[in-house]
Coordinates of C-alpha atoms and ligand atoms in Angstrom, one line a residue:
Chain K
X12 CA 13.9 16.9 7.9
X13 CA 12.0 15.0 5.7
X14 CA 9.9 13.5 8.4
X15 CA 8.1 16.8 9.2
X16 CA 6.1 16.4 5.8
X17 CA 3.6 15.2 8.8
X18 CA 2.6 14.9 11.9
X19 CA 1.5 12.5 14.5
X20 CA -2.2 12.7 15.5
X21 CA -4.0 11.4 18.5
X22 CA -7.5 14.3 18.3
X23 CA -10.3 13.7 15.7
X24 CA -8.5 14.2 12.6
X25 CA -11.8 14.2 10.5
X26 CA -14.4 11.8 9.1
X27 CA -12.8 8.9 6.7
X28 CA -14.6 9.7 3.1
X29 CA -15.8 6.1 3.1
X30 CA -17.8 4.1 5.8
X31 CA -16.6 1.1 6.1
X32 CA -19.7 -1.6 6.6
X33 CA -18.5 -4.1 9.2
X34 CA -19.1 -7.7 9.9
X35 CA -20.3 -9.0 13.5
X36 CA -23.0 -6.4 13.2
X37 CA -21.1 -3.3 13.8
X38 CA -21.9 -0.5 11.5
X39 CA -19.6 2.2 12.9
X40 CA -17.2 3.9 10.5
X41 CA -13.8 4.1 11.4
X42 CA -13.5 8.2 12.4
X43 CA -9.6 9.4 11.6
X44 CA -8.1 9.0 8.5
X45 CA -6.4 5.9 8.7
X46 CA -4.7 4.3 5.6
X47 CA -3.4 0.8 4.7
X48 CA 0.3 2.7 5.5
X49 CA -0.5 5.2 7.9
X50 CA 1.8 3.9 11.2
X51 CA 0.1 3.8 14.5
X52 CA 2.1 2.9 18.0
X53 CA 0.4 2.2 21.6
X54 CA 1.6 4.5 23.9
X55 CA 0.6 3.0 27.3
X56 CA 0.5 -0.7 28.8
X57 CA -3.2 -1.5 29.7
X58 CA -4.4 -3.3 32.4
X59 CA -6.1 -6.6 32.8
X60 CA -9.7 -6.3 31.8
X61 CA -9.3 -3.0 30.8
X62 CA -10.1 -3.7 27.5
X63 CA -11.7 -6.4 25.3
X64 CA -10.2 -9.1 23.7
X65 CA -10.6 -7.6 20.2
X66 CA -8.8 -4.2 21.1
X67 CA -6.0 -5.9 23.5
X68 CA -5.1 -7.9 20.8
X69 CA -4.6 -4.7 18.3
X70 CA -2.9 -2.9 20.9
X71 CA -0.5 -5.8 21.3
X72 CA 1.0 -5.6 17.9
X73 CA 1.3 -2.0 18.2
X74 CA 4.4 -1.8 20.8
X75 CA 6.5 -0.2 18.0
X76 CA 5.4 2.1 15.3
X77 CA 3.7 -0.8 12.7
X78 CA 1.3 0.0 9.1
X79 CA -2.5 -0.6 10.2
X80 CA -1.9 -3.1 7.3
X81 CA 0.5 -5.0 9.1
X82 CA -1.7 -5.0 11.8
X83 CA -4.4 -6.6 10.0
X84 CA -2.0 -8.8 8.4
X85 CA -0.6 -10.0 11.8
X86 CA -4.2 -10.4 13.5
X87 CA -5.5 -11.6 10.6
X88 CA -8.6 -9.3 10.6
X89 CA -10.2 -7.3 7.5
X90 CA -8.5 -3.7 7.2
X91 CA -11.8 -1.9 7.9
X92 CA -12.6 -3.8 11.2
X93 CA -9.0 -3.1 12.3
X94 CA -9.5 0.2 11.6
X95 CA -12.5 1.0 13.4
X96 CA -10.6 -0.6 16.3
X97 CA -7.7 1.3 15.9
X98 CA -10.2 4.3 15.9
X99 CA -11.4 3.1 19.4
X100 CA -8.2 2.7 20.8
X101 CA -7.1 6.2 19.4
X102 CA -10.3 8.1 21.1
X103 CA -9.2 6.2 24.3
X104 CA -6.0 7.4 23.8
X105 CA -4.0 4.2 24.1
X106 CA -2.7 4.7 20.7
X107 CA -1.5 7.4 18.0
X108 CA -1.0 7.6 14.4
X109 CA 0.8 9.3 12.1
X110 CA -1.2 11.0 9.5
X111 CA -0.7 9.2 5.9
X112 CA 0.7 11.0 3.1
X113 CA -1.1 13.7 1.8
X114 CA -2.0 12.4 -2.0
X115 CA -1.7 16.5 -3.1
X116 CA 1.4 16.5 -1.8
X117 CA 4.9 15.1 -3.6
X118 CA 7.7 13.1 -1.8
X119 CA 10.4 16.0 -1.1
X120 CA 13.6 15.4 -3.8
X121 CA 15.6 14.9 -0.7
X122 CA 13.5 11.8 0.6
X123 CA 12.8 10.1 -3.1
X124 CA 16.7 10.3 -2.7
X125 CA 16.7 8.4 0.4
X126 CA 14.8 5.8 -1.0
X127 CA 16.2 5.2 -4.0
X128 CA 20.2 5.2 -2.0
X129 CA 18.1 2.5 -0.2
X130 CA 17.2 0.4 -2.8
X131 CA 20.5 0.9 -4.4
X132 CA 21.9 -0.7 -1.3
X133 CA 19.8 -3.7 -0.9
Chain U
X2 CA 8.8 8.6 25.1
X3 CA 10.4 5.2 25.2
X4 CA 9.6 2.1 23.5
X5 CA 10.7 -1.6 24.9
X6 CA 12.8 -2.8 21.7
X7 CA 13.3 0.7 20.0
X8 CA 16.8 -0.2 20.1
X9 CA 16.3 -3.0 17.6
X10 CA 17.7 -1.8 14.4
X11 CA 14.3 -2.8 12.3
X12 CA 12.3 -1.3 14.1
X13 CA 11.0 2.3 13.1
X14 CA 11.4 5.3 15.2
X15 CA 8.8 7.6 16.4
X16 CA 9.7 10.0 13.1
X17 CA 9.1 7.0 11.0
X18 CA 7.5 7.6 7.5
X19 CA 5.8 5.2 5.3
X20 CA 5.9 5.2 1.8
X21 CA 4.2 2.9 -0.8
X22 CA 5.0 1.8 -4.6
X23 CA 2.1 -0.4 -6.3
X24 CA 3.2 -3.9 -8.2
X25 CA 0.3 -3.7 -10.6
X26 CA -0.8 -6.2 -13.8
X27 CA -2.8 -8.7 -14.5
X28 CA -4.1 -11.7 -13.1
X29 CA -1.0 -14.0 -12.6
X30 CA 1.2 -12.0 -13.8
X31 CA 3.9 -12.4 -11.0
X32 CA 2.8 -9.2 -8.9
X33 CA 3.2 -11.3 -5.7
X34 CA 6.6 -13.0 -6.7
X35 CA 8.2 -9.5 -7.5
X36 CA 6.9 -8.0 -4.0
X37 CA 8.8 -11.0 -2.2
X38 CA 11.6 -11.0 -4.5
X39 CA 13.1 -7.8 -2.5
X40 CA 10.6 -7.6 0.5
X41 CA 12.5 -8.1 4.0
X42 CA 9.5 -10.1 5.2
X43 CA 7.7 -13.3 3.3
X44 CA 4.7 -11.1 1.7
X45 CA 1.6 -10.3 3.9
X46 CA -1.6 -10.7 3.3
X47 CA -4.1 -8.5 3.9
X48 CA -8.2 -8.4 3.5
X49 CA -10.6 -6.0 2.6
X50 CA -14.3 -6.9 2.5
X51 CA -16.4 -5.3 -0.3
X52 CA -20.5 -5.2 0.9
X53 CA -22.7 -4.4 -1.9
X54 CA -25.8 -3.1 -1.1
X55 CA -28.8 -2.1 -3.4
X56 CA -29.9 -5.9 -4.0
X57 CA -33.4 -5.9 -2.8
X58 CA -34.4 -5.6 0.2
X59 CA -36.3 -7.8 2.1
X60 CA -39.7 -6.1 3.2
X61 CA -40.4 -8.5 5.7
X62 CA -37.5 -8.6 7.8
X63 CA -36.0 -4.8 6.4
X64 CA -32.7 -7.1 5.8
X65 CA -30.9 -5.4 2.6
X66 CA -29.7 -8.6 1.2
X67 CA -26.0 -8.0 0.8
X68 CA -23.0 -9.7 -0.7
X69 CA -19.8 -9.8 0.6
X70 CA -16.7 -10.0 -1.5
X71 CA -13.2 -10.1 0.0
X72 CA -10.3 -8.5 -1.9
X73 CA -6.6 -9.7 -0.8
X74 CA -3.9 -7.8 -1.2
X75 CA -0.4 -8.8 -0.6
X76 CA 2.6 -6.5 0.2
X77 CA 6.1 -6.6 1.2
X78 CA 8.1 -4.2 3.1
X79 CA 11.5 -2.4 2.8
X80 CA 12.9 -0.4 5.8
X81 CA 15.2 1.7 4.6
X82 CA 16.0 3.5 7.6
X83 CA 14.5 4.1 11.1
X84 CA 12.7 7.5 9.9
X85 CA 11.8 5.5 6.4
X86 CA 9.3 2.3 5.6
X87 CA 8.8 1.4 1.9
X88 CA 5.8 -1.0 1.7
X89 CA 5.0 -2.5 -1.8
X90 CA 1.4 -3.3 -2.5
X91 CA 0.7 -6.2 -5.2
X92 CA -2.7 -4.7 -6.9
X93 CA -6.1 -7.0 -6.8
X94 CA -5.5 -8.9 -10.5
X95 CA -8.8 -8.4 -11.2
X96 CA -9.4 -4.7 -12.6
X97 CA -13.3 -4.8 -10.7
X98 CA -12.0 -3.9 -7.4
X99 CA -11.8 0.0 -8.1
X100 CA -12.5 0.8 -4.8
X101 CA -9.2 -0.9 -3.8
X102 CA -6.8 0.4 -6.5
X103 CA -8.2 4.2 -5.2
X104 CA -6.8 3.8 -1.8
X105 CA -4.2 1.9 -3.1
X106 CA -3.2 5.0 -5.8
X107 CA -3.7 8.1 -2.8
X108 CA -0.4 8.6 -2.1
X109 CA 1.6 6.2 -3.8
X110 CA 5.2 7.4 -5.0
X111 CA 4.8 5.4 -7.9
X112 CA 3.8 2.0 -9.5
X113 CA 5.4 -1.0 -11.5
X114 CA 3.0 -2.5 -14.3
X115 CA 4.1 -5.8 -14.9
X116 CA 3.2 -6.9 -18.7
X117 CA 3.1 -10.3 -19.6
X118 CA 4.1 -11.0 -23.6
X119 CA 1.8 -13.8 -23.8
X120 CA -1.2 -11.8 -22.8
X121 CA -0.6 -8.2 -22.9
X122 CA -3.8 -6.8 -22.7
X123 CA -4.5 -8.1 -19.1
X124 CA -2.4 -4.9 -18.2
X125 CA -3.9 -2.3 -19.9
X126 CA -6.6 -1.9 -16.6
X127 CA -3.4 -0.7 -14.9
X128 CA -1.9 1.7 -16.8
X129 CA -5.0 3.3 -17.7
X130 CA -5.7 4.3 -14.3
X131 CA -2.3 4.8 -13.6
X132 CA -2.1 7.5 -16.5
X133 CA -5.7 9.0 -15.6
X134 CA -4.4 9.5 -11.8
X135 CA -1.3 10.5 -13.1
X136 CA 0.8 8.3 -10.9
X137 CA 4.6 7.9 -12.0
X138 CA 5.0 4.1 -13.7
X139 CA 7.6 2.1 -15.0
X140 CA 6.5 -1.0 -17.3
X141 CA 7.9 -4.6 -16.3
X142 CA 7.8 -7.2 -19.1
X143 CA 7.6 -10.1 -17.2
X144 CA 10.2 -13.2 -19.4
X145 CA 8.0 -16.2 -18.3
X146 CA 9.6 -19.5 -20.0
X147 CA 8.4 -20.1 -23.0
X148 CA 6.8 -16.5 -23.7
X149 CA 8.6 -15.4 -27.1
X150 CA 11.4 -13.0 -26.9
X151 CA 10.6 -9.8 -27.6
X152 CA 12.7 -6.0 -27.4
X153 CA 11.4 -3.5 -24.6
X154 CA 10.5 -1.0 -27.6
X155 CA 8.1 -3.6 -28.8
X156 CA 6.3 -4.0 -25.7
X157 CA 6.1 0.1 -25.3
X158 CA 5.2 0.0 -29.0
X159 CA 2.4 -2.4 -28.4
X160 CA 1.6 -1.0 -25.0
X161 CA 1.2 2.6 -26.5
X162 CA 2.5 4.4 -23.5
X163 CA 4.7 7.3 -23.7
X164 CA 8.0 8.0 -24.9
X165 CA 9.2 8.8 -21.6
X166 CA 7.7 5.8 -19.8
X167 CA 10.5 3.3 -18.8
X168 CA 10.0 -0.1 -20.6
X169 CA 12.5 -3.0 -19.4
X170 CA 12.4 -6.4 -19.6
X171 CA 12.3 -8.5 -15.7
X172 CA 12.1 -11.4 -14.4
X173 CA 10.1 -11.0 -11.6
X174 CA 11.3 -14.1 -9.6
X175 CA 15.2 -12.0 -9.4
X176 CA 15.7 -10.0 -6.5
X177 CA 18.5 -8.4 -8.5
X178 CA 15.9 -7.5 -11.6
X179 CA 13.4 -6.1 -9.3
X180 CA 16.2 -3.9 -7.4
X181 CA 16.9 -2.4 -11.3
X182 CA 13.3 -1.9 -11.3
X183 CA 12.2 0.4 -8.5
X184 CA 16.1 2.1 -9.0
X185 CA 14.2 2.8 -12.7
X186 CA 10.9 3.7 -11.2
X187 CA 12.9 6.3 -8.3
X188 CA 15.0 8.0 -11.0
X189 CA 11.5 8.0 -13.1
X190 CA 9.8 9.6 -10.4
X191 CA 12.2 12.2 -9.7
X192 CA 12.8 13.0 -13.5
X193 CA 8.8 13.6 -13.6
X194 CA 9.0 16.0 -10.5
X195 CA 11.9 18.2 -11.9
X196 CA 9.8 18.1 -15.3
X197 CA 6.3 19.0 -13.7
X198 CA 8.5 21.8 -11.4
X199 CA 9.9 23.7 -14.7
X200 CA 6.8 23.4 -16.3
X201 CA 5.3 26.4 -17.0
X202 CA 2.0 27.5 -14.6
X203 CA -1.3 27.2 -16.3
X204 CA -3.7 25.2 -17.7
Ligands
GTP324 N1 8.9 -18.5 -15.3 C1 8.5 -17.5 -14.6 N2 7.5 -17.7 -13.7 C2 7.1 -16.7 -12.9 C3 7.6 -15.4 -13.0 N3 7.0 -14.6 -12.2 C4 6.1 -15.3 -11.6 N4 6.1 -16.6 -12.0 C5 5.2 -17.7 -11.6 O1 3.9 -17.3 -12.0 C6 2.9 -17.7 -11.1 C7 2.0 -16.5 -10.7 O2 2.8 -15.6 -10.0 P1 2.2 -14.7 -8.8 O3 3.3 -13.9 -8.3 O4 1.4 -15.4 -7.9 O5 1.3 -13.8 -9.7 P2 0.2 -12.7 -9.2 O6 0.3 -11.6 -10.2 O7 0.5 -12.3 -7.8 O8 -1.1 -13.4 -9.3 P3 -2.6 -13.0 -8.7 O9 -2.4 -12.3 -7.4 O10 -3.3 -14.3 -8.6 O11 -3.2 -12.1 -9.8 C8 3.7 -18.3 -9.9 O12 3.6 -19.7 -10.0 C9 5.1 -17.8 -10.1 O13 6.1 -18.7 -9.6 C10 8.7 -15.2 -14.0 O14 9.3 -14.1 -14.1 N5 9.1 -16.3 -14.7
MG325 MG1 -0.8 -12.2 -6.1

């Protein structure tokens, strides 16, 4: 099946190419490869106190599989600081992601298909 | 592993896969208006904050003095099934935020240039880096009232892109004109696939 043109990750997965410089003094890089697409999803409930404000309120939004994009959209944050928290809460293990497309790597014939029945049907 | 509303129809299964397209053009061109023509969701806006270092540095303190620039980006989304999530990304108008239109292009299918007659030139940023990364692109000539009317050829004519490039005229407000679109860009795509795959090997 076309979704097995990748996988979901919750190890390292490698440095990001580019450090992201963040505001409120933080000068961590965000440490998987996270893309504006790639889909992340919380996979346990957290407990009072458990976790700061900041990452409780990124792990909220991520109840079902959602774009770090939309993420940053919805919390209204700049991609790179919600992708070094993403990075936190994946290390902790309170979330996954699923790896973005490879850019070496084409669509399949048989997804570009799916898509374009899609938009036919919209 | 279960999820609380995985059951809703919208939302995207464990298996989900996200793909992009890039709505790309000049400033004001209507990049945002074509996104939420056929988005399921009013287009979202996203930031990205650009620091540039290297102005001088402050030997007192050891402060680098830094600018900040924010880039927005808008995009829409398409699910077009649980396992599939088509996201369009409207393209910073203005052609200085490189950085952005790299992790834009990695792994986009494919890209819309929208070319407006009244100033075409504001799109040639786009599909100059469009041809250089060799992402798939269809043009859209954007009909804005009062623009004169012109033929698709042209625009490609004028544009100097190739042959096999798909011109056609849009209206990027039509939700029905944007669906011909990306139908033109998918076909496009896969035309270029099959092309590339019977290609012969080498240089
Ligand atoms: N008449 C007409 N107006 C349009 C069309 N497309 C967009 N507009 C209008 O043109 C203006 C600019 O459109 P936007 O979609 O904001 O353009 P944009 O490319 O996203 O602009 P920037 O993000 O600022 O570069 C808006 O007022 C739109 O309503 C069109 O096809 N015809
Ligand atoms: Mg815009």
């Amino acid at each position: 099946m076309s979704g097995g043109d990748y996988a979901w990750f919750d190890e390292d997965a490698g440095p990001l190419a580019r450090p992201y410089t963040l505001t409120r003094g933080r000068t961590r890089a965000a440490r998987h490869e996270l893309d504006m697409i790639t889909l992340v999803v919380a996979l346990r409930l957290h407990h009072a106190g458990e976790l700061d404000h900041a990452h409780e309120r990124i792990l909220g939004r991520c109840q079902n599989p959602i774009s770090v994009a939309e993420v940053a959209a919805g919390a209204d944050l700049p991609l790179g600081v919600v992708k070094v928290l993403i990075s936190d809460l994946i290390d902790r293990h309170y979330m996954i992601f699923r790896s973005g497309w490879a850019p070496t790597t084409a669509a399949s014939p048989d997804t570009l298909q799916k898509v374009l029945d899609g938009i036919r049907k919209l | 592993m279960e999820f609380a509303s995985s059951d809703r129809p919208e939302s995207p299964g464990i298996e989900a896969m996200a793909l992009k397209i890039l709505i790309a053009g000049g400033f004001g061109v209507g990049k945002t208006t074509m996104v939420g023509s056929v988005s399921e969701i009013e287009p979202l806006r996203t930031e990205e904050q650009l620091t540039e270092r290297g102005a001088a540095v402050d030997d007192v303190t050891g402060v680098e003095q830094k600018t900040t620039t924010t880039v927005a980006l808008d995009f829409g989304r398409i699910t077009i099934s649980r396992e599939l999530i088509l996201y369009l990304f409207g393209t910073p108008g203005q052609d200085r935020f490189w950085f952005m239109w790299d992790e834009l292009a990695q792994g986009a299918l494919g890209a819309i240039v929208i070319a407006d007659t009244r100033r075409l030139p504001s799109c040639f940023a786009a599909i100059d880096f469009f041809e250089q990364r060799q992402v798939p692109f269809v043009v859209g000539v954007n009909c804005f009232d009062g623009s004169q009317d012109y033929e698709a050829d042209e625009v490609r004519a004028a544009l100097d892109v190739d042959q096999f490039v798909p011109v056609r005229l849009c209206d990027a407000r039509k939700r029905q004109s944007t669906k011909e679109l990306l139908t033109t860009l998918l076909e496009h795509i896969m035309a270029v696939n099959v092309h590339a795959s019977k290609a012969p090997a080498g240089p």
